[in-house]
């Protein structure tokens, strides 16, 4: 089994397996019953898992509200009122088109939504086209991409919308064929009468548009699914690999001129002077040099110098030739150490005192992290005196349209924003920073601007996951965990995009002179409280976030609060188990709150052969996670013979998303999240020096490469047992991160405390305020 095509398995649910227990199992303990419920390989190792505690685990107190209401629930609720405004059409050729009001950035939501439509309309997936919707302010809160919520939002409405479209087509066919709708059947977009006469959807589309939506339409029950719940390749896969798919920089907008942007020597620094402006303007192909002015109605416009030229090569040569005098930014003199010191000082106090042998205490540091998408920040803007037009990958296109209209002093309806599929986002494109820059360059030059940020500045200046400091204390009594306290101090998360439109964005942005507004603080705390859950019955449990107003350009990141918080908890779980002399798996089985969490753990423990003999320097690690109504567990094996360069060599991952839509898409998301977990835990982090990260490309920012990824990765997709669809995009990070960290500790004997864990290779940083040579090493 190779990482090129990790196997997907469907496993029976433990509740079903319990039905087939042997007769002599009736007197087994709860621990033994769980052991019998897992697969054979685990049964042979169960004797080593140790006995259960004498007492039942203390219930989580207060109860975890995320079990009943989370961030995605709020996004579903705010999206539903405008779901009837979605554009789902059938053309004369019979093809079905869905105009999707979310950003497709590689996560596969276009394919998942296309499968829902194909299922309900009885057409092959190959007959469904999913396009990106332009900014549509009438959708209000229904055009923001984030929170692992897209499939949950559309599963709540899209099947009904598609089923209604099918019913209207059948009603039109009923009139033309003289047959009651109930006697008609549909195969591959063709409506058949009992006598064989037929009409295609394409022929019926015009008449169906005049049919009022029928009442009492119901989507199919899952028992009738033929497409949903299977595996499907991405709708755009062939276009991607053949180069047909168009991203922002591939678009040919008439008159749009290539533009490169150079940013200051410190984050949020300024431009004081350009010493060689005349000489640069005289360079071949250069059209204009623009110092981007201060401004921005919701968030400040990034500052720097842009060069517009006839070609990107000429723009690159000129922008790198600039001799700029940069002004200091608010982080002058700051380093990783100084930032972590401020965070540690701000940490909220723990409630219970340290009780020596009765407590497990730890402190953790997490570096800032770059989203480092393959597609750097970029945008195209065409600004005229009376209108403007934008093209970019955007997670929040409505607020982008509204804020740019304010920046330009134009009516909102005179700004048109086209959403372009993106080559990665992970939260980065919730803000519209490159659009702001391209807009100002176009306004000042009077020409359409095709802006691309260089990889150096994309790594150093673009929005990032905030650095964090965690302090934890678990208190034990009589062999039980009676309390778990986690305190987190993090550089304030910028959430001024709100729910993707002007009223909620403004609520987070005002007053603009305050670095941490009350509204922004409220959003961040809401995100934390509705996303960070605990799967364990650890008695009195408190997790407190303290945002710290350090002026970094931050934004949500795939599991921005969740991955660090839950990784820490999973590390502490292993350390509690060790202190109690318990096996980590047996300990988790006793303390996990919910059956679905135990089920995914049982799946990986069996498939991964937990406890099997390992060579010296190698070790296994395990972790469990729940998030946005989904559950996952991960078992990894690592090679820790070189403690400074630990590598993951094998992984088994189980995921339960409730009702799965696209099995292949689930597999892709899980393996992608695992790749990101390897980076964040072992190798990738930003290193600040005098207010600027030193890393400037994939050579210095060590995101996972093929050589870092294990050859053996097994993905187990748990069966649907009647649960609603859960989230997926962010769910795969935390269990994988915790498992890798725990395996690292077992292999090296070093407690994981400062991330990334591996030593960072030496390199020569690009000079501050400069751009790297375009040749990739």
C-alpha positions as a printed Julia matrix, in Angstrom:
777×3 Matrix{Float64}:
   0.0     0.0     0.0
   1.53    3.32   -1.03
   0.65    6.9    -0.28
  -0.32    7.33   -3.94
  -3.52    5.41   -3.37
  -4.22    4.77    0.32
  -6.88    2.08    0.67
 -10.33    3.04    1.85
 -12.08    0.49    3.98
 -15.65    0.29    5.22
 -15.79   -1.18    8.67
 -18.8    -2.57   10.55
 -19.96   -0.37   13.41
 -19.01   -1.67   16.88
 -22.65   -1.62   17.89
 -23.33   -4.15   15.13
 -20.34   -6.28   16.11
 -21.58   -6.39   19.7
 -24.68   -8.17   18.42
 -22.53  -11.17   17.45
 -20.57  -11.62   20.66
 -20.21  -15.22   21.83
 -22.61  -16.45   24.55
 -19.9   -16.46   27.22
 -19.42  -12.71   26.75
 -22.48  -11.89   28.83
 -20.49  -11.53   32.01
 -17.65   -9.47   30.58
 -16.75   -6.08   32.01
 -17.25   -2.9    30.01
 -13.55   -2.9    29.12
 -13.7    -6.52   28.0
 -16.84   -5.88   26.01
 -15.09   -3.11   24.13
 -12.14   -5.41   23.53
 -14.39   -8.06   22.01
 -15.91   -5.44   19.75
 -12.7    -4.74   17.86
 -10.99   -6.68   15.13
  -8.86   -9.76   15.57
  -5.37   -8.22   15.64
  -6.29   -6.19   18.71
  -7.72   -9.24   20.48
  -4.3   -10.87   20.49
  -2.83   -7.79   22.2
  -5.65   -7.02   24.61
  -3.99   -8.76   27.51
  -1.37   -6.05   27.6
  -3.8    -3.18   27.88
  -4.19   -3.4    31.65
  -7.25   -3.4    33.9
  -9.94   -0.75   34.11
  -9.91    1.77   36.94
 -11.93    0.82   39.94
 -14.36    3.67   39.37
 -16.18    5.01   36.36
 -14.66    8.15   34.82
 -16.06   11.39   36.2
 -18.4    13.04   33.67
 -17.1    16.06   31.83
 -18.13   19.14   33.81
 -19.45   21.46   32.53
 -20.91   19.44   29.66
 -19.34   20.13   26.29
 -21.75   22.4    24.44
 -19.99   21.66   21.15
 -21.72   18.27   21.2
 -25.0    20.1    20.59
 -24.05   23.35   18.86
 -20.91   24.31   16.97
 -19.68   26.95   14.55
 -20.91   25.02   11.52
 -24.41   24.92   13.06
 -24.39   28.71   13.09
 -23.24   28.77    9.46
 -25.94   26.28    8.45
 -28.59   28.36   10.21
 -27.48   31.65    8.67
 -27.18   30.08    5.2
 -30.55   28.34    5.06
 -32.77   31.43    4.6
 -31.14   32.3     1.27
 -30.56   28.75   -0.02
 -33.67   29.05   -2.28
 -31.74   31.75   -4.18
 -29.14   29.23   -5.37
 -28.84   28.96   -9.14
 -29.5    25.4   -10.35
 -30.31   25.27  -14.05
 -30.8    22.72  -16.84
 -29.58   23.74  -20.28
 -30.95   22.82  -23.66
 -28.23   20.18  -23.91
 -29.54   18.51  -20.78
 -26.53   19.41  -18.66
 -27.22   20.51  -15.11
 -25.37   23.54  -13.8
 -24.92   24.53  -10.16
 -23.53   27.98   -9.46
 -21.76   27.3    -6.16
 -21.52   30.17   -3.64
 -18.39   28.78   -2.0
 -14.71   28.82   -2.94
 -13.41   25.57   -4.4
  -9.8    25.6    -3.28
  -8.95   21.94   -3.71
 -11.09   20.61   -0.86
 -13.54   18.9    -3.25
 -16.78   20.64   -2.28
 -17.73   21.21   -5.93
 -17.64   17.46   -6.54
 -19.55   16.67   -3.33
 -22.27   19.17   -4.2
 -22.36   17.87   -7.76
 -22.94   14.38   -6.38
 -25.9    15.6    -4.32
 -27.43   17.18   -7.43
 -26.76   14.14   -9.62
 -28.28   11.85   -7.0
 -31.54   13.74   -6.68
 -31.95   14.55  -10.37
 -31.09   11.06  -11.63
 -28.31   12.19  -13.94
 -24.74   10.91  -14.16
 -22.21   13.03  -12.3
 -20.55   13.64  -15.68
 -23.64   15.66  -16.69
 -23.28   18.11  -13.78
 -21.23   21.29  -14.08
 -20.36   23.17  -10.88
 -19.18   26.72  -11.39
 -18.08   29.44   -8.97
 -20.67   32.07   -8.2
 -19.8    35.75   -8.44
 -20.29   37.78   -5.28
 -24.04   37.89   -4.6
 -24.88   40.26   -1.72
 -28.47   39.0    -1.69
 -27.14   35.72   -0.28
 -26.09   37.68    2.85
 -24.37   35.09    5.11
 -24.49   32.32    2.52
 -21.24   32.95    0.64
 -18.46   32.49    3.18
 -16.25   29.42    2.95
 -14.9    28.23    6.28
 -15.42   26.24    9.43
 -15.52   22.88    7.64
 -19.15   23.76    6.99
 -19.72   23.71    3.23
 -21.0    20.14    2.88
 -23.04   20.46    6.06
 -24.65   23.67    4.75
 -25.5    22.23    1.35
 -26.58   18.82    2.61
 -29.23   20.67    4.6
 -30.78   22.23    1.48
 -29.28   21.19   -1.85
 -30.9    17.73   -2.06
 -34.33   19.33   -1.64
 -33.54   22.0    -4.23
 -32.39   19.36   -6.71
 -35.36   17.09   -5.94
 -37.68   20.03   -6.57
 -36.01   20.69   -9.93
 -36.54   17.04  -10.86
 -40.19   17.25   -9.82
 -40.72   20.31  -12.07
 -39.15   18.48  -15.01
 -41.43   15.51  -14.38
 -44.45   17.8   -14.18
 -43.56   19.28  -17.58
 -43.05   15.78  -19.02
 -46.4    14.68  -17.58
 -48.19   17.34  -19.6
 -46.37   16.56  -22.84
 -46.58   12.76  -22.52
 -50.04   12.61  -21.0
 -48.84   10.4   -18.16
 -49.13   11.07  -14.42
 -45.8    12.07  -12.85
 -45.9     9.05  -10.56
 -45.85    6.74  -13.59
 -42.77    8.33  -15.13
 -39.2     7.2   -14.55
 -35.88    8.96  -15.09
 -32.65    7.42  -16.32
 -29.57    9.53  -17.01
 -31.56   12.72  -17.47
 -34.2    11.2   -19.76
 -37.84   10.89  -18.65
 -39.56    7.7   -19.74
 -43.26    6.86  -20.02
 -44.34    3.25  -19.43
 -44.74    2.73  -23.2
 -41.16    3.79  -23.91
 -41.79    7.32  -25.14
 -39.22    9.68  -23.64
 -38.14   13.27  -23.35
 -34.71   14.51  -22.25
 -34.19   17.11  -19.56
 -32.82   19.42  -22.23
 -36.06   19.24  -24.22
 -38.11   19.78  -21.04
 -36.06   22.57  -19.47
 -37.92   25.55  -20.99
 -41.35   24.15  -20.1
 -40.21   23.13  -16.62
 -39.11   26.69  -15.91
 -42.78   27.72  -16.1
 -43.95   25.05  -13.64
 -44.48   26.29  -10.06
 -42.41   24.39   -7.52
 -44.5    21.41   -6.36
 -45.36   21.02   -2.7
 -44.37   18.1    -0.48
 -41.22   17.2    -2.42
 -38.86   15.0    -0.43
 -35.26   14.05   -1.21
 -34.41   10.39   -1.61
 -33.9     8.27    1.51
 -30.31    7.0     1.88
 -31.47    3.49    1.01
 -32.02    4.67   -2.58
 -28.65    6.36   -3.03
 -26.64    5.31   -6.06
 -24.13    8.17   -6.17
 -23.96    9.73   -2.71
 -21.83    7.57   -0.45
 -19.69    6.19   -3.25
 -16.26    7.29   -4.46
 -16.01    9.81   -7.29
 -13.05   11.56   -8.84
 -12.96   15.34   -8.81
 -15.08   17.0   -11.49
 -12.09   19.15  -12.45
  -9.37   16.48  -12.15
  -8.73   16.13  -15.88
  -8.69   19.89  -16.38
  -6.16   20.28  -13.57
  -3.7    17.68  -14.86
  -4.0    18.83  -18.49
  -3.63   22.52  -17.68
  -7.1    23.4   -18.9
  -8.32   24.61  -15.51
  -7.93   28.35  -15.06
  -6.72   29.93  -11.85
  -6.45   33.68  -11.32
  -3.08   34.13  -13.0
  -4.23   32.02  -15.97
  -7.05   34.4   -16.86
  -6.74   36.64  -19.89
  -8.41   39.89  -18.9
  -8.13   42.44  -21.72
  -5.45   45.0   -20.99
  -4.44   43.52  -17.62
  -0.73   44.17  -17.07
   1.6    41.94  -15.05
   2.41   43.47  -11.68
   4.79   42.35   -8.94
   4.63   43.6    -5.37
   7.47   44.09   -2.89
   6.81   44.44    0.82
   8.76   46.04    3.7
  11.7    44.74    5.71
   9.43   44.25    8.72
   5.82   43.09    8.96
   3.5    46.07    8.52
   6.42   48.39    7.88
   6.18   51.39    5.57
   7.78   52.93    2.47
   9.88   56.0     3.3
  11.63   56.57   -0.04
  12.72   54.97   -3.32
  16.27   56.03   -4.09
  16.39   54.85   -7.71
  12.82   55.45   -8.9
  13.84   57.12  -12.17
  16.26   54.35  -13.09
  13.72   51.6   -12.39
  11.05   53.36  -14.43
  13.47   53.36  -17.33
  14.03   49.59  -17.21
  12.75   47.5   -20.14
   9.0    47.01  -20.21
   8.27   48.96  -17.03
   4.95   50.82  -17.25
   4.66   52.29  -13.76
   5.99   52.07  -10.21
   3.34   52.55   -7.52
   3.76   53.12   -3.81
   0.57   51.58   -2.47
  -1.11   54.14   -0.22
  -2.57   53.6     3.22
  -6.28   52.89    3.33
  -8.85   50.17    3.69
 -12.39   50.41    5.01
 -12.55   47.16    7.02
  -8.91   46.06    7.2
  -5.8    48.09    6.28
  -4.4    47.77    2.77
  -0.99   46.02    2.76
   1.82   48.48    2.11
   4.69   48.18   -0.32
   5.83   49.05   -3.83
   4.29   47.58   -6.98
   5.84   47.5   -10.43
   3.62   47.12  -13.49
   5.31   45.95  -16.68
   4.65   44.32  -20.04
   5.7    40.87  -18.75
   6.08   39.25  -15.36
   9.77   38.76  -16.04
  10.22   42.49  -16.56
   8.09   43.28  -13.49
  10.19   40.87  -11.42
  13.5    42.36  -12.57
  12.32   45.89  -11.86
  10.7    45.27   -8.48
  13.81   43.49   -7.27
  16.03   46.31   -8.52
  14.24   48.88   -6.38
  16.37   50.56   -3.72
  13.71   51.19   -1.07
  14.12   52.85    2.3
  11.73   50.98    4.57
  10.15   52.28    7.75
   9.89   50.11   10.85
   6.77   48.12   11.65
   5.09   47.53   15.02
   7.11   44.33   15.57
  10.54   45.92   15.38
  12.96   43.85   17.45
  10.51   41.01   17.99
  11.6    37.37   17.78
   9.98   34.02   18.5
  11.38   34.18   22.02
  10.05   37.67   22.74
   6.61   36.85   21.32
   6.4    33.65   23.37
   7.46   35.58   26.48
   4.57   38.01   25.99
   2.16   35.16   25.51
   3.41   33.34   28.6
   3.01   36.5    30.66
  -0.59   36.87   29.48
  -1.65   33.3    30.25
  -4.67   33.01   32.55
  -4.0    31.38   35.94
  -4.89   27.77   36.67
  -7.59   27.18   39.26
  -6.23   24.19   41.18
  -2.82   24.27   42.88
  -0.02   21.94   41.88
  -0.2    18.79   43.99
   3.07   17.06   43.21
   2.51   13.43   42.34
  -1.2    14.1    41.89
  -0.81   16.46   38.94
   0.52   16.35   35.4
   1.78   19.8    34.39
   3.18   20.99   31.09
   3.8    24.08   28.97
   3.85   24.17   25.17
   4.97   26.61   22.48
   3.62   26.71   18.93
   5.35   28.81   16.3
   3.4    30.89   13.83
   2.53   28.91   10.72
   2.16   29.91    7.08
  -0.73   28.58    5.01
   1.83   28.36    2.17
  -0.74   27.49   -0.53
   0.67   26.53   -3.89
  -1.04   29.6    -5.37
   0.43   32.74   -3.82
  -1.66   35.81   -3.06
  -2.83   37.24   -6.38
  -5.7    39.17   -7.94
  -6.79   41.01  -11.07
  -8.48   44.4   -10.8
  -9.88   46.7   -13.47
 -10.85   50.03  -11.89
 -12.56   52.72  -13.92
 -14.01   56.06  -12.86
 -17.53   54.66  -12.57
 -17.03   50.95  -11.96
 -14.62   48.2   -11.0
 -14.24   44.51  -11.76
 -12.29   41.97   -9.68
 -11.06   38.41  -10.27
  -9.58   36.41   -7.37
  -9.84   33.32   -5.21
 -12.0    34.5    -2.32
 -13.56   32.82    0.68
 -15.55   35.99    1.48
 -16.55   37.57   -1.84
 -19.5    39.61   -0.57
 -17.53   41.6     1.98
 -14.76   41.91   -0.6
 -17.21   43.58   -2.98
 -18.65   45.79   -0.26
 -15.34   46.92    1.2
 -13.77   47.63   -2.19
 -16.83   49.7    -3.1
 -16.26   51.74    0.06
 -12.53   52.09   -0.67
 -13.25   53.39   -4.17
 -16.28   55.49   -3.28
 -18.45   53.52   -5.72
 -21.97   52.15   -5.33
 -21.85   48.49   -4.37
 -23.58   47.39   -7.56
 -20.85   49.07   -9.63
 -18.23   46.65   -8.28
 -18.33   43.17   -9.78
 -16.39   40.39   -8.06
 -15.67   37.11   -9.85
 -14.67   34.18   -7.64
 -11.93   32.1    -9.23
 -11.11   28.56   -8.02
  -7.96   28.67   -5.96
  -4.86   26.55   -5.64
  -5.16   26.16   -1.88
  -6.48   28.47    0.79
  -6.84   26.86    4.25
  -8.3    30.1     5.65
  -5.84   32.49    3.97
  -8.4    33.83    1.47
 -11.01   34.79    4.06
  -9.44   38.22    3.59
  -8.97   40.09    0.34
  -5.51   41.65    0.84
  -4.22   41.16   -2.75
  -7.5    42.57   -4.1
  -6.91   45.75   -2.1
  -3.43   46.13   -3.56
  -4.48   45.35   -7.15
  -7.39   47.77   -6.85
  -5.17   50.64   -5.75
  -2.57   49.93   -8.45
  -5.28   49.86  -11.12
  -6.83   53.05   -9.78
  -3.53   54.9    -9.73
  -2.26   53.68  -13.11
  -5.56   53.77  -14.96
  -4.87   50.25  -16.25
  -6.14   46.78  -15.32
  -3.69   45.22  -12.88
  -2.72   41.53  -12.81
  -1.02   41.32   -9.43
   1.11   38.47   -8.11
   2.89   38.48   -4.75
   6.31   36.85   -4.81
   6.73   33.61   -2.81
   9.21   35.36   -0.5
   6.68   37.95    0.64
   3.8    35.48    0.51
   5.63   33.42    3.14
   6.8    36.37    5.22
   4.04   38.97    5.03
   0.81   37.18    4.16
  -1.63   36.3     6.9
  -0.59   33.43    9.15
  -1.73   31.19   11.97
  -0.96   33.03   15.21
   1.75   31.72   17.55
   0.44   30.2    20.78
   1.5    29.29   24.32
  -0.34   26.58   26.29
  -0.26   25.72   29.98
  -1.94   22.54   31.2
  -2.62   20.87   34.53
  -4.4    17.55   34.98
  -5.25   16.58   38.56
  -5.51   12.94   39.61
  -7.09   11.36   42.67
  -7.38    7.67   43.53
  -6.31    6.67   40.04
  -8.85    8.95   38.35
  -8.62   12.21   36.45
 -10.74   14.68   38.41
  -9.9    17.87   36.51
  -8.24   19.05   33.33
  -7.26   22.71   32.92
  -5.84   24.21   29.74
  -4.89   27.86   29.4
  -4.03   29.25   25.98
  -2.52   32.6    25.09
  -2.42   33.33   21.37
  -1.69   36.34   19.24
  -5.09   37.8    18.48
  -6.83   36.19   15.51
  -8.09   38.67   12.92
 -11.76   37.83   12.39
 -12.88   41.1    10.84
 -14.31   39.26    7.84
 -17.24   38.49   10.16
 -19.76   36.16    8.56
 -18.72   37.36    5.12
 -20.77   40.54    4.73
 -20.62   44.18    5.76
 -22.67   44.31    8.98
 -20.83   41.52   10.79
 -17.49   42.63    9.34
 -18.0    46.19   10.53
 -19.02   44.91   13.95
 -15.62   43.24   14.21
 -13.65   46.15   12.75
 -14.86   49.13   14.77
 -13.31   51.26   16.08
 -10.54   50.94   13.46
  -7.85   52.57   15.63
  -8.05   49.7    18.15
  -5.87   46.68   17.38
  -8.15   44.27   19.29
 -11.74   45.45   19.04
 -14.53   44.16   21.24
 -16.25   42.74   18.19
 -13.17   40.91   16.97
 -12.58   39.5    20.47
 -16.18   38.29   20.53
 -15.8    36.5    17.21
 -12.57   34.79   18.25
 -14.0    33.6    21.56
 -17.13   32.38   19.75
 -15.01   30.42   17.27
 -13.01   28.9    20.13
 -16.02   27.95   22.24
 -17.91   26.44   19.31
 -15.04   24.48   17.79
 -12.69   23.22   20.52
 -14.2    20.13   22.19
 -12.88   17.45   24.51
 -13.67   13.8    23.84
 -12.82   12.7    27.41
 -14.61   12.45   30.73
 -11.97   14.29   32.73
 -14.16   15.65   35.48
 -14.04   19.42   35.84
 -12.63   20.61   32.53
 -11.84   24.19   31.56
 -10.16   25.56   28.45
  -9.57   29.3    28.45
  -8.3    31.35   25.51
  -6.59   34.7    26.06
  -6.02   36.59   22.79
  -3.03   38.94   22.98
  -2.99   42.15   20.94
   0.31   41.75   19.08
   0.03   43.35   15.65
   0.6    40.33   13.4
  -1.35   39.73   10.15
  -3.29   36.69   11.33
  -6.27   34.78    9.99
  -8.0    31.46   10.49
  -5.92   28.45    9.57
  -7.08   24.89    9.09
  -7.95   24.13   12.76
  -6.45   27.43   13.93
  -7.27   26.91   17.63
  -8.24   23.27   17.5
  -5.1    21.56   16.24
  -2.78   23.03   18.9
  -5.32   22.7    21.73
  -6.29   19.13   20.97
  -2.71   18.04   20.19
  -1.73   19.24   23.64
  -4.61   17.36   25.24
  -3.68   14.13   23.45
  -0.07   14.48   24.59
  -1.24   14.97   28.18
  -3.52   11.94   27.87
  -0.47    9.79   27.15
   1.4    11.34   30.06
  -1.51   10.79   32.46
  -1.72    7.17   31.35
   2.01    6.73   31.96
   1.73    8.27   35.42
  -1.08    5.83   36.25
   0.77    2.88   34.75
  -1.9     2.43   32.08
  -1.66    1.57   28.41
  -2.55    4.69   26.35
  -5.23    2.86   24.34
  -6.86    1.17   27.33
  -6.83    4.47   29.19
  -8.53    6.26   26.31
 -11.16    3.54   25.98
 -12.14    4.08   29.61
 -12.31    7.87   29.43
 -13.74    8.57   25.97
 -17.22   10.03   26.32
 -18.93    8.93   23.11
 -19.3     5.58   21.3
 -18.28    7.05   17.94
 -14.95    8.18   19.42
 -14.32    4.7    20.83
 -15.28    3.16   17.48
 -12.65    5.04   15.46
 -10.02    4.28   18.07
 -10.92    0.58   17.96
 -10.63    0.65   14.18
  -7.08    2.03   14.06
  -5.87   -0.05   16.99
  -6.98   -3.22   15.22
  -5.79   -2.31   11.75
  -2.51   -0.82   13.01
  -1.74   -3.67   15.42
  -1.22   -1.49   18.46
   1.47   -2.83   20.75
   3.28   -4.94   18.21
   7.05   -5.28   18.77
   9.0    -2.38   17.25
  12.72   -2.12   16.4
  14.88    0.02   18.66
  14.29    3.71   17.97
  10.87    3.1    16.42
   7.56    3.63   18.23
   3.83    3.85   17.82
   1.59    6.73   18.84
  -2.15    7.1    18.96
  -4.71    9.88   19.37
  -8.45   10.55   19.03
 -10.36   13.66   18.01
 -13.9    14.96   17.54
 -14.87   18.11   15.69
 -17.81   19.49   13.75
 -19.88   16.3    14.26
 -17.1    14.04   12.95
 -14.74   11.68   14.75
 -11.28   10.48   13.85
  -8.44    8.47   15.3
  -4.89    7.95   14.12
  -2.17    5.41   14.84
   1.29    6.21   13.51
   4.71    4.61   13.58
   7.82    6.79   13.58
  11.53    6.32   13.11
  13.14    8.2    15.99
  16.68    6.87   15.74
  17.78   10.43   14.99
  15.86   12.5    17.58
  16.58   15.69   15.63
  14.99   14.34   12.46
  12.1    12.02   13.37
  10.15   10.64   10.41
   6.69    9.11   10.16
   6.92    5.69    8.46
   3.37    4.34    8.7
  -0.14    5.52    9.55
  -3.64    4.15    9.97
  -6.42    6.72   10.12
 -10.12    6.11   10.78
 -12.74    8.77   10.19
 -16.46    8.9    10.88
 -18.15   11.83    9.1
 -21.67   10.59    9.73
 -23.25   10.39    6.29
 -20.39   10.3     3.77
 -20.96   12.04    0.43
 -17.8    11.24   -1.55
 -15.6     8.45   -0.18
 -12.74    9.42   -2.49
 -12.98   13.03   -1.36
 -12.9    11.96    2.28
  -9.78    9.93    1.59
  -8.11   12.88   -0.11
  -8.94   15.3     2.71
  -7.73   12.91    5.39
  -4.42   12.2     3.68
  -3.94   15.92    2.98
  -4.59   16.77    6.61
  -2.12   14.07    7.65
   0.51   15.67    5.44
  -0.14   19.01    7.11
   0.03   17.43   10.57
   3.49   16.05    9.76
   4.59   19.56    8.84
   3.14   21.37   11.86
   4.31   18.82   14.43
   7.75   17.98   13.09
   9.1    20.44   10.56
   7.27   23.69    9.71
   7.16   26.94   11.63
   7.96   30.6    11.1
  11.07   32.02   12.8
  10.83   35.74   13.59
  13.88   37.98   13.66
  13.52   41.75   14.1
   9.83   41.69   13.22
  10.01   39.48   10.12
   9.94   35.72    9.49
  13.21   34.39    8.1
  11.55   31.68    6.0
  10.86   32.67    2.4
   9.95   29.59    0.36
   9.31   25.86    0.51
  13.06   25.34    0.85
  13.18   27.1     4.22
   9.55   26.76    5.35
   9.55   22.98    5.61
   6.07   21.96    4.56
   5.72   18.22    3.96
   7.42   16.91    0.83
   7.22   13.43   -0.64
  10.32   12.38    1.25
   8.59   13.25    4.53
   5.41   11.31    3.79
   5.14    7.62    4.76
   4.83    5.0     2.06
   2.1     3.19    3.97
  -1.04    5.13    4.86
  -4.34    3.34    5.4
  -7.63    5.25    5.6
 -10.68    3.61    7.14
 -13.98    5.35    6.41
 -16.49    4.34    9.03
 -19.99    3.37    7.85
 -22.99    5.64    8.2
 -25.22    4.47   11.03
 -27.82    7.2    10.65
 -25.86   10.26   11.76
 -26.08   13.54    9.88
 -23.21   14.69    7.66
 -20.31   16.1     9.65
 -17.44   18.38    8.72
 -14.25   17.21    7.06
 -11.72   19.86    6.03
 -10.18   20.52    9.45
 -11.11   17.29   11.23
  -8.11   15.26   10.07
  -5.38   17.41   11.65
  -5.69   16.98   15.41
  -5.68   13.2    15.9
  -2.82   12.9    13.41
  -0.88   15.65   15.2
  -1.4    14.09   18.62
  -0.44   10.63   17.38
   2.77   11.9    15.77
   3.75   13.8    18.93
   3.04   10.79   21.14
   5.04    8.47   18.88
   7.89   11.01   18.94
   7.88   10.93   22.75
   7.86    7.13   22.9
  10.62    6.8    20.28
  12.99    9.47   21.59
  12.15    9.71   25.28
  11.8    13.48   24.79
   8.57   15.13   25.88
   7.14   17.18   22.98
   6.88   20.76   24.17
   8.06   23.16   21.47
   6.74   22.9    17.92
   7.98   22.08   15.38
   9.89   19.28   17.11
  12.64   18.47   14.61
  15.82   20.51   14.32
  15.7    23.07   11.53
  18.45   22.79    8.87
  20.73   25.77    8.43
  20.03   28.09    5.49
  20.93   31.61    4.4
  17.83   33.82    4.75
  16.84   36.22    2.02
  17.69   39.75    3.16
  14.73   41.61    4.75
  12.83   43.67    2.2
  14.35   41.72   -0.69
  12.97   38.91   -2.86
  14.59   35.55   -3.47
  16.23   34.68   -6.76
  13.59   33.16   -9.07
  15.6    29.97   -9.59
  14.2    27.17   -7.43
  17.08   25.19   -5.84
